mmCIF file of C-alpha atoms in Angstrom:
data_model
loop_
_atom_site.group_PDB
_atom_site.id
_atom_site.type_symbol
_atom_site.label_atom_id
_atom_site.label_comp_id
_atom_site.label_asym_id
_atom_site.label_seq_id
_atom_site.Cartn_x
_atom_site.Cartn_y
_atom_site.Cartn_z
ATOM 1 C CA UNK V 41 0.000 0.000 0.000
ATOM 2 C CA UNK V 42 1.207 3.525 -0.709
ATOM 3 C CA UNK V 43 -0.657 4.827 2.274
ATOM 4 C CA UNK V 44 1.484 6.609 4.811
ATOM 5 C CA UNK V 45 1.575 5.647 8.420
ATOM 6 C CA UNK V 46 1.590 8.117 11.256
ATOM 7 C CA UNK V 47 3.276 7.441 14.518
ATOM 8 C CA UNK V 48 2.151 7.507 17.256
ATOM 9 C CA UNK V 49 -1.491 6.618 16.689
ATOM 10 C CA UNK V 50 -2.440 8.674 19.726
ATOM 11 C CA UNK V 51 -0.648 11.331 21.743
ATOM 12 C CA UNK V 52 -1.687 13.091 24.916
ATOM 13 C CA UNK V 53 0.225 16.111 26.224
ATOM 14 C CA UNK V 54 -0.190 19.059 28.572
ATOM 15 C CA UNK V 55 -0.953 22.494 27.233
ATOM 16 C CA UNK V 56 2.269 24.369 26.515
ATOM 17 C CA UNK V 57 4.247 21.260 25.643
ATOM 18 C CA UNK V 58 5.463 20.409 22.168
ATOM 19 C CA UNK V 59 3.903 17.630 20.102
ATOM 20 C CA UNK V 60 5.751 15.652 17.466
ATOM 21 C CA UNK V 61 4.088 13.363 14.963
ATOM 22 C CA UNK V 62 5.836 11.237 12.379
ATOM 23 C CA UNK V 63 4.796 9.978 8.971
ATOM 24 C CA UNK V 64 6.471 7.205 7.025
ATOM 25 C CA UNK V 65 5.714 6.251 3.445
ATOM 26 C CA UNK V 66 6.863 3.680 0.931
ATOM 27 C CA UNK V 67 7.202 5.162 -2.545
ATOM 28 C CA UNK V 68 8.883 8.231 -3.983
ATOM 29 C CA UNK V 69 6.806 11.373 -3.750
ATOM 30 C CA UNK V 70 6.349 14.766 -5.378
ATOM 31 C CA UNK V 71 5.322 16.402 -2.152
ATOM 32 C CA UNK V 72 3.857 15.685 1.256
ATOM 33 C CA UNK V 73 0.995 17.516 2.914
ATOM 34 C CA UNK V 74 -0.186 17.691 6.510
ATOM 35 C CA UNK V 75 -3.835 18.126 7.463
ATOM 36 C CA UNK V 76 -5.813 18.566 10.675
ATOM 37 C CA UNK V 77 -9.313 17.258 11.340
ATOM 38 C CA UNK V 78 -11.449 18.178 14.321
ATOM 39 C CA UNK V 79 -13.978 15.624 15.573
ATOM 40 C CA UNK V 80 -14.772 13.905 12.263
ATOM 41 C CA UNK V 81 -15.367 17.159 10.427
ATOM 42 C CA UNK V 82 -13.749 18.550 7.314
ATOM 43 C CA UNK V 83 -9.992 18.637 6.972
ATOM 44 C CA UNK V 84 -7.847 21.735 7.136
ATOM 45 C CA UNK V 85 -4.679 21.956 5.075
ATOM 46 C CA UNK V 86 -1.678 22.854 7.254
ATOM 47 C CA UNK V 87 1.516 22.662 5.221
ATOM 48 C CA UNK V 88 2.735 21.359 1.869
ATOM 49 C CA UNK V 89 6.419 20.444 1.627
ATOM 50 C CA UNK V 90 7.942 19.580 -1.735
ATOM 51 C CA UNK V 91 10.290 16.671 -2.247
ATOM 52 C CA UNK V 92 13.271 18.997 -2.715
ATOM 53 C CA UNK V 93 12.598 20.821 0.561
ATOM 54 C CA UNK V 94 13.856 19.651 3.926
ATOM 55 C CA UNK V 95 12.063 21.919 6.360
ATOM 56 C CA UNK V 96 9.139 24.300 6.408
ATOM 57 C CA UNK V 97 7.580 26.524 9.068
ATOM 58 C CA UNK V 98 4.150 27.998 9.511
ATOM 59 C CA UNK V 99 3.454 29.760 12.783
ATOM 60 C CA UNK V 100 3.816 27.175 15.553
ATOM 61 C CA UNK V 101 4.158 24.357 13.033
ATOM 62 C CA UNK V 102 7.419 22.931 11.774
ATOM 63 C CA UNK V 103 7.557 20.177 9.180
ATOM 64 C CA UNK V 104 10.637 18.240 8.143
ATOM 65 C CA UNK V 105 11.044 15.850 5.251
ATOM 66 C CA UNK V 106 13.719 13.196 4.835
ATOM 67 C CA UNK V 107 13.257 11.573 1.443
ATOM 68 C CA UNK V 108 16.156 9.170 2.022
ATOM 69 C CA UNK V 109 14.305 7.718 5.008
ATOM 70 C CA UNK V 110 10.892 8.262 3.418
ATOM 71 C CA UNK V 111 9.663 10.046 6.491
ATOM 72 C CA UNK V 112 8.304 13.377 7.637
ATOM 73 C CA UNK V 113 7.597 14.905 11.005
ATOM 74 C CA UNK V 114 5.192 17.568 12.197
ATOM 75 C CA UNK V 115 6.125 19.539 15.290
ATOM 76 C CA UNK V 116 3.575 21.711 17.065
ATOM 77 C CA UNK V 117 5.217 24.004 19.579
ATOM 78 C CA UNK V 118 3.575 25.480 22.666
ATOM 79 C CA UNK V 119 0.448 23.410 22.173
ATOM 80 C CA UNK V 120 -3.003 24.691 23.032
ATOM 81 C CA UNK V 121 -6.244 22.913 23.858
ATOM 82 C CA UNK V 122 -7.537 24.033 20.453
ATOM 83 C CA UNK V 123 -4.832 21.907 18.805
ATOM 84 C CA UNK V 124 -6.721 18.794 19.910
ATOM 85 C CA UNK V 125 -7.513 17.019 16.645
ATOM 86 C CA UNK V 126 -6.437 14.235 14.341
ATOM 87 C CA UNK V 127 -3.464 14.968 12.148
ATOM 88 C CA UNK V 128 -2.908 13.295 8.793
ATOM 89 C CA UNK V 129 -0.072 13.253 6.346
ATOM 90 C CA UNK V 130 -0.822 12.828 2.654
ATOM 91 C CA UNK V 131 1.741 11.850 0.080
ATOM 92 C CA UNK V 132 1.499 12.899 -3.544
ATOM 93 C CA UNK V 133 2.973 10.444 -5.999
ATOM 94 C CA UNK V 134 4.094 10.817 -9.581
ATOM 95 C CA UNK V 135 0.552 10.222 -10.798
ATOM 96 C CA UNK V 136 -0.527 13.174 -8.652
ATOM 97 C CA UNK V 137 -2.784 11.025 -6.509
ATOM 98 C CA UNK V 138 -3.010 11.724 -2.813
ATOM 99 C CA UNK V 139 -2.596 8.951 -0.283
ATOM 100 C CA UNK V 140 -3.547 9.760 3.284
ATOM 101 C CA UNK V 141 -1.965 8.213 6.307
ATOM 102 C CA UNK V 142 -3.797 6.628 9.181
ATOM 103 C CA UNK V 143 -3.612 9.703 11.382
ATOM 104 C CA UNK V 144 -2.396 10.667 14.843
ATOM 105 C CA UNK V 145 -4.998 11.575 17.421
ATOM 106 C CA UNK V 146 -3.596 14.460 19.508
ATOM 107 C CA UNK V 147 -5.165 15.436 22.817
ATOM 108 C CA UNK V 148 -3.938 18.583 24.525
ATOM 109 C CA UNK V 149 -4.931 18.728 28.179
ATOM 110 C CA UNK V 150 -5.613 22.235 29.536
ATOM 111 C CA UNK O 733 -15.146 34.241 0.254
ATOM 112 C CA UNK O 734 -17.608 31.403 0.816
ATOM 113 C CA UNK O 735 -16.111 28.026 1.624
ATOM 114 C CA UNK O 736 -16.741 24.650 0.074
ATOM 115 C CA UNK O 737 -20.308 23.521 0.544
ATOM 116 C CA UNK O 738 -21.649 20.011 0.372
ATOM 117 C CA UNK O 739 -25.227 18.854 0.211
ATOM 118 C CA UNK O 740 -26.858 17.058 1.771
ATOM 119 C CA UNK O 741 -25.015 16.891 5.080
ATOM 120 C CA UNK O 742 -26.657 13.638 6.136
ATOM 121 C CA UNK O 743 -28.222 10.891 4.106
ATOM 122 C CA UNK O 744 -29.753 7.522 4.909
ATOM 123 C CA UNK O 745 -30.252 5.006 2.128
ATOM 124 C CA UNK O 746 -30.895 1.292 1.838
ATOM 125 C CA UNK O 747 -28.830 -1.317 0.063
ATOM 126 C CA UNK O 748 -29.282 -1.346 -3.675
ATOM 127 C CA UNK O 749 -30.328 2.276 -3.941
ATOM 128 C CA UNK O 750 -28.255 4.959 -5.572
ATOM 129 C CA UNK O 751 -27.203 8.317 -4.217
ATOM 130 C CA UNK O 752 -25.955 11.621 -5.592
ATOM 131 C CA UNK O 753 -23.874 14.001 -3.524
ATOM 132 C CA UNK O 754 -23.172 17.578 -4.475
ATOM 133 C CA UNK O 755 -20.206 19.864 -3.929
ATOM 134 C CA UNK O 756 -19.836 23.569 -4.637
ATOM 135 C CA UNK O 757 -16.206 24.662 -4.664
ATOM 136 C CA UNK O 758 -14.766 27.984 -3.671
ATOM 137 C CA UNK O 759 -15.313 30.589 -6.352
ATOM 138 C CA UNK O 760 -12.437 30.548 -8.822
ATOM 139 C CA UNK O 761 -11.311 27.030 -7.997
ATOM 140 C CA UNK O 762 -11.304 24.691 -10.946
ATOM 141 C CA UNK O 763 -10.290 21.454 -9.244
ATOM 142 C CA UNK O 764 -12.621 19.345 -7.139
ATOM 143 C CA UNK O 765 -11.545 16.142 -5.414
ATOM 144 C CA UNK O 766 -13.638 13.588 -3.585
ATOM 145 C CA UNK O 767 -12.605 11.415 -0.654
ATOM 146 C CA UNK O 768 -14.186 8.653 1.376
ATOM 147 C CA UNK O 769 -13.471 8.407 5.080
ATOM 148 C CA UNK O 770 -14.314 5.324 7.131
ATOM 149 C CA UNK O 771 -13.027 4.114 10.508
ATOM 150 C CA UNK O 772 -11.608 0.979 8.930
ATOM 151 C CA UNK O 773 -10.002 2.277 5.730
ATOM 152 C CA UNK O 774 -9.298 5.853 6.747
ATOM 153 C CA UNK O 775 -9.222 8.579 4.142
ATOM 154 C CA UNK O 776 -9.205 7.362 0.575
ATOM 155 C CA UNK O 777 -9.028 9.336 -2.626
ATOM 156 C CA UNK O 778 -11.937 8.754 -4.999
ATOM 157 C CA UNK O 779 -11.331 11.042 -7.959
ATOM 158 C CA UNK O 780 -10.384 14.533 -9.033
ATOM 159 C CA UNK O 781 -12.036 16.713 -11.637
ATOM 160 C CA UNK O 782 -10.501 19.696 -13.335
ATOM 161 C CA UNK O 783 -12.302 21.811 -15.915
ATOM 162 C CA UNK O 784 -15.064 19.208 -16.301
ATOM 163 C CA UNK O 785 -12.603 16.359 -16.935
ATOM 164 C CA UNK O 786 -11.685 13.556 -14.589
ATOM 165 C CA UNK O 787 -7.975 13.942 -14.057
ATOM 166 C CA UNK O 788 -7.227 11.282 -11.477
ATOM 167 C CA UNK O 789 -9.037 8.302 -10.109
ATOM 168 C CA UNK O 790 -8.504 6.257 -6.987
ATOM 169 C CA UNK O 791 -8.991 2.543 -6.564
ATOM 170 C CA UNK O 792 -12.762 2.323 -6.284
ATOM 171 C CA UNK O 793 -15.236 0.211 -8.248
ATOM 172 C CA UNK O 794 -17.180 1.600 -11.167
ATOM 173 C CA UNK O 795 -20.219 2.070 -8.939
ATOM 174 C CA UNK O 796 -18.552 5.281 -7.862
ATOM 175 C CA UNK O 797 -18.682 7.974 -10.491
ATOM 176 C CA UNK O 798 -18.596 11.709 -10.682
ATOM 177 C CA UNK O 799 -18.855 14.676 -12.918
ATOM 178 C CA UNK O 800 -18.073 18.351 -12.933
ATOM 179 C CA UNK O 801 -20.091 21.122 -14.485
ATOM 180 C CA UNK O 802 -18.946 24.224 -16.307
ATOM 181 C CA UNK O 803 -19.338 26.275 -13.118
ATOM 182 C CA UNK O 804 -16.945 23.822 -11.369
ATOM 183 C CA UNK O 805 -19.679 22.380 -9.181
ATOM 184 C CA UNK O 806 -19.296 18.642 -8.890
ATOM 185 C CA UNK O 807 -21.466 15.665 -8.126
ATOM 186 C CA UNK O 808 -20.566 12.147 -7.207
ATOM 187 C CA UNK O 809 -22.858 9.211 -7.637
ATOM 188 C CA UNK O 810 -22.816 5.820 -6.000
ATOM 189 C CA UNK O 811 -25.032 3.188 -7.555
ATOM 190 C CA UNK O 812 -26.195 -0.100 -6.065
ATOM 191 C CA UNK O 813 -25.273 0.924 -2.548
ATOM 192 C CA UNK O 814 -23.627 -1.582 -0.232
ATOM 193 C CA UNK O 815 -23.396 -1.510 3.555
ATOM 194 C CA UNK O 816 -19.681 -0.823 3.245
ATOM 195 C CA UNK O 817 -20.379 2.439 1.439
ATOM 196 C CA UNK O 818 -21.444 3.983 4.739
ATOM 197 C CA UNK O 819 -18.896 6.725 5.233
ATOM 198 C CA UNK O 820 -18.164 10.411 5.432
ATOM 199 C CA UNK O 821 -17.706 11.718 1.899
ATOM 200 C CA UNK O 822 -15.525 14.778 1.694
ATOM 201 C CA UNK O 823 -15.151 17.147 -1.176
ATOM 202 C CA UNK O 824 -12.221 19.510 -1.560
ATOM 203 C CA UNK O 825 -11.497 22.287 -3.994
ATOM 204 C CA UNK O 826 -8.241 23.844 -5.050
ATOM 205 C CA UNK O 827 -7.195 26.431 -7.547
ATOM 206 C CA UNK O 828 -5.553 24.077 -10.012
ATOM 207 C CA UNK O 829 -5.129 20.653 -8.491
ATOM 208 C CA UNK O 830 -4.893 18.778 -5.225
ATOM 209 C CA UNK O 831 -1.376 17.605 -5.890
ATOM 210 C CA UNK O 832 0.332 20.973 -5.791
ATOM 211 C CA UNK O 833 -2.177 23.463 -4.447
ATOM 212 C CA UNK O 834 -3.756 23.904 -1.034
ATOM 213 C CA UNK O 835 -7.055 22.087 -0.786
ATOM 214 C CA UNK O 836 -10.060 23.458 1.035
ATOM 215 C CA UNK O 837 -12.418 20.838 2.361
ATOM 216 C CA UNK O 838 -16.152 20.927 2.812
ATOM 217 C CA UNK O 839 -17.853 19.642 5.974
ATOM 218 C CA UNK O 840 -18.705 16.346 4.319
ATOM 219 C CA UNK O 841 -21.806 14.282 3.677
ATOM 220 C CA UNK O 842 -22.435 11.503 6.165
ATOM 221 C CA UNK O 843 -23.951 8.584 4.253
ATOM 222 C CA UNK O 844 -25.515 5.699 6.134
ATOM 223 C CA UNK O 845 -26.531 2.616 4.189
ATOM 224 C CA UNK O 846 -29.006 0.312 5.932
#
C-alpha cells in the first residue's frame, strides 16, 4: 500500500508542551501535505512540503522531510487545547494522486 | 469568500439504492476532489475533476462515479449501494489541483446505508 503511516497513533500532552508526529511512506513522492481534522469534520490543510525541501515553518508548526528515510515529522510548539484534533499526512505520488496516512490523534490537556 | 459547501449533510439510504452528492467549490477554484473516510479504511481518494474532466481516479469500483459542471460544481454518484459504502464523503477544492495546491475541504456528507 502507498498509504502513509503516522506514529504515534495517539498522543496526549499538557498544554504548553510540544507535540511531534511522524509519517512514514513507501514510494517516492512529489510532495507531502499535513492536514488537521477536528472531531470527524472537514480537513484543514496545514503545510505542503515539496520533495526537494527539507524543512518548512508555519506559525507554531514545523515540518521536516527526509526523502532518504521516506519520512516526515510535524512539530507543534507550545500546544493549546484548540490543537486537539487528528493529524494526517498525505503523500502525492508521480501520478498526482493523494494517499492519506492513518492519522495521529492528539489530545492537549488544559 | 464562501467556503466549500456540500449537500446534503446527512443521508440515509438502503442497500441497492443509488445516491448523488453535491459539492460547490470555492469561487475561482477549478479542481474538485472527492474522498471517502471510514473508521476501517481511513481517508481514501476517490477522484479529481478539473475543468469538467476527470484527471485522477482512486482505486474504487465503477459504482462510484462523478462529474463536474462548467461552473466547477461537482457531483458524485454511488449506484447499487452496499453496507460498506457507509462513510463520510468529503469534497475539496483547489485552484488548479490537489497535488500541488492547497485544498479546502467541505464539511462532508455523512452517508448511512441500511
